[in-house]
Amino acid sequence: MPPTTPTSAEIPADLTLTDEQGKPVRLVDFARERPLVLALVYYSCPPLSTEVLNGSVRMLRAMDRLSVGTDFQFVAVSIDSSGKLFFGDEA
């Protein structure tokens, strides 16, 4: 049997990030009732972050059968140059 290529990865639900006000937030708090789509964006590279976020918005708008907030949650997480993770507003 040929090896399979992973299409997704599991992130620990108890992973704690820092929100825009410096307070801790857990990913599980956003995914209690529905699946979570997580977008990682690089804070120090606005062109790349903008492209990732704009592509995410295009993808979310093009969905016919699923709806963000109803069928799944979407969360963008910004990674700064020190490697720290910061939670961003939901789309």
mmCIF file of C-alpha atoms in Angstrom:
data_model
loop_
_atom_site.group_PDB
_atom_site.id
_atom_site.type_symbol
_atom_site.label_atom_id
_atom_site.label_comp_id
_atom_site.label_asym_id
_atom_site.label_seq_id
_atom_site.Cartn_x
_atom_site.Cartn_y
_atom_site.Cartn_z
ATOM 1 C CA MET A 1 0.000 0.000 0.000
ATOM 2 C CA PRO A 2 1.492 3.413 -0.965
ATOM 3 C CA PRO A 3 2.114 5.970 1.782
ATOM 4 C CA THR A 4 -0.602 8.547 2.258
ATOM 5 C CA THR A 5 -0.048 12.246 2.448
ATOM 6 C CA PRO A 6 -1.660 13.862 5.492
ATOM 7 C CA THR A 7 -4.270 16.431 4.562
ATOM 8 C CA SER A 8 -4.776 17.878 8.023
ATOM 9 C CA ALA A 9 -3.153 17.982 11.421
ATOM 10 C CA GLU A 10 -4.591 17.804 14.883
ATOM 11 C CA ILE A 11 -3.810 20.648 17.259
ATOM 12 C CA PRO A 12 -4.319 20.119 20.995
ATOM 13 C CA ALA A 13 -7.691 21.558 21.989
ATOM 14 C CA ASP A 14 -6.215 22.967 25.189
ATOM 15 C CA LEU A 15 -3.677 25.063 23.258
ATOM 16 C CA THR A 16 -3.668 28.519 24.842
ATOM 17 C CA LEU A 17 -2.974 31.651 22.806
ATOM 18 C CA THR A 18 -2.868 35.335 23.681
ATOM 19 C CA ASP A 19 -5.631 37.614 22.431
ATOM 20 C CA GLU A 20 -5.240 41.182 21.185
ATOM 21 C CA GLN A 21 -5.633 42.487 24.770
ATOM 22 C CA GLY A 22 -2.951 40.178 26.173
ATOM 23 C CA LYS A 23 -5.419 37.754 27.773
ATOM 24 C CA PRO A 24 -5.139 33.974 27.382
ATOM 25 C CA VAL A 25 -7.688 32.205 25.164
ATOM 26 C CA ARG A 26 -7.991 28.485 24.466
ATOM 27 C CA LEU A 27 -8.754 27.090 21.021
ATOM 28 C CA VAL A 28 -11.326 24.768 22.557
ATOM 29 C CA ASP A 29 -13.389 27.857 23.454
ATOM 30 C CA PHE A 30 -13.938 28.472 19.721
ATOM 31 C CA ALA A 31 -14.635 24.888 18.693
ATOM 32 C CA ARG A 32 -16.954 23.545 21.343
ATOM 33 C CA GLU A 33 -19.926 22.865 19.073
ATOM 34 C CA ARG A 34 -18.467 22.767 15.556
ATOM 35 C CA PRO A 35 -15.229 22.137 13.666
ATOM 36 C CA LEU A 36 -12.560 24.833 13.658
ATOM 37 C CA VAL A 37 -10.650 26.126 10.636
ATOM 38 C CA LEU A 38 -7.446 27.803 11.775
ATOM 39 C CA ALA A 39 -5.525 30.262 9.586
ATOM 40 C CA LEU A 40 -1.966 31.072 10.664
ATOM 41 C CA VAL A 41 -0.713 34.442 9.412
ATOM 42 C CA TYR A 42 2.721 35.965 9.854
ATOM 43 C CA TYR A 43 2.369 39.303 11.641
ATOM 44 C CA SER A 44 5.633 40.784 10.339
ATOM 45 C CA CYS A 45 4.824 40.150 6.664
ATOM 46 C CA PRO A 46 1.752 42.206 5.720
ATOM 47 C CA PRO A 47 1.791 41.162 2.025
ATOM 48 C CA LEU A 48 1.700 37.469 2.922
ATOM 49 C CA SER A 49 -0.795 37.905 5.760
ATOM 50 C CA THR A 50 -3.057 39.940 3.487
ATOM 51 C CA GLU A 51 -2.888 37.272 0.786
ATOM 52 C CA VAL A 52 -3.722 34.480 3.245
ATOM 53 C CA LEU A 53 -6.620 36.415 4.776
ATOM 54 C CA ASN A 54 -8.001 37.595 1.409
ATOM 55 C CA GLY A 55 -7.798 34.031 0.086
ATOM 56 C CA SER A 56 -9.616 32.806 3.182
ATOM 57 C CA VAL A 57 -12.393 35.348 2.676
ATOM 58 C CA ARG A 58 -12.743 34.308 -0.995
ATOM 59 C CA MET A 59 -12.939 30.657 0.052
ATOM 60 C CA LEU A 60 -15.514 31.363 2.764
ATOM 61 C CA ARG A 61 -17.697 33.395 0.367
ATOM 62 C CA ALA A 62 -17.526 30.686 -2.328
ATOM 63 C CA MET A 63 -18.862 27.942 -0.074
ATOM 64 C CA ASP A 64 -22.350 26.912 -1.117
ATOM 65 C CA ARG A 65 -23.312 24.248 1.387
ATOM 66 C CA LEU A 66 -21.426 25.274 4.522
ATOM 67 C CA SER A 67 -21.611 28.493 6.484
ATOM 68 C CA VAL A 68 -18.957 29.954 8.787
ATOM 69 C CA GLY A 69 -20.297 30.366 12.297
ATOM 70 C CA THR A 70 -23.066 27.821 11.668
ATOM 71 C CA ASP A 71 -21.295 24.742 10.287
ATOM 72 C CA PHE A 72 -17.767 25.598 11.440
ATOM 73 C CA GLN A 73 -15.720 28.339 13.111
ATOM 74 C CA PHE A 74 -12.927 30.282 11.398
ATOM 75 C CA VAL A 75 -10.141 31.785 13.515
ATOM 76 C CA ALA A 76 -7.089 33.686 12.277
ATOM 77 C CA VAL A 77 -3.981 33.544 14.454
ATOM 78 C CA SER A 78 -1.131 35.974 13.931
ATOM 79 C CA ILE A 79 2.437 34.834 14.556
ATOM 80 C CA ASP A 80 4.828 37.679 15.377
ATOM 81 C CA SER A 81 8.564 37.699 14.612
ATOM 82 C CA SER A 82 9.428 36.286 18.039
ATOM 83 C CA GLY A 83 7.333 33.205 17.268
ATOM 84 C CA LYS A 84 4.626 34.105 19.787
ATOM 85 C CA LEU A 85 1.035 33.387 18.756
ATOM 86 C CA PHE A 86 -1.668 36.015 19.018
ATOM 87 C CA PHE A 87 -5.364 35.400 18.530
ATOM 88 C CA GLY A 88 -7.071 37.657 15.990
ATOM 89 C CA ASP A 89 -10.711 38.521 15.407
ATOM 90 C CA GLU A 90 -12.904 35.877 13.811
ATOM 91 C CA ALA A 91 -13.906 36.347 10.193
#
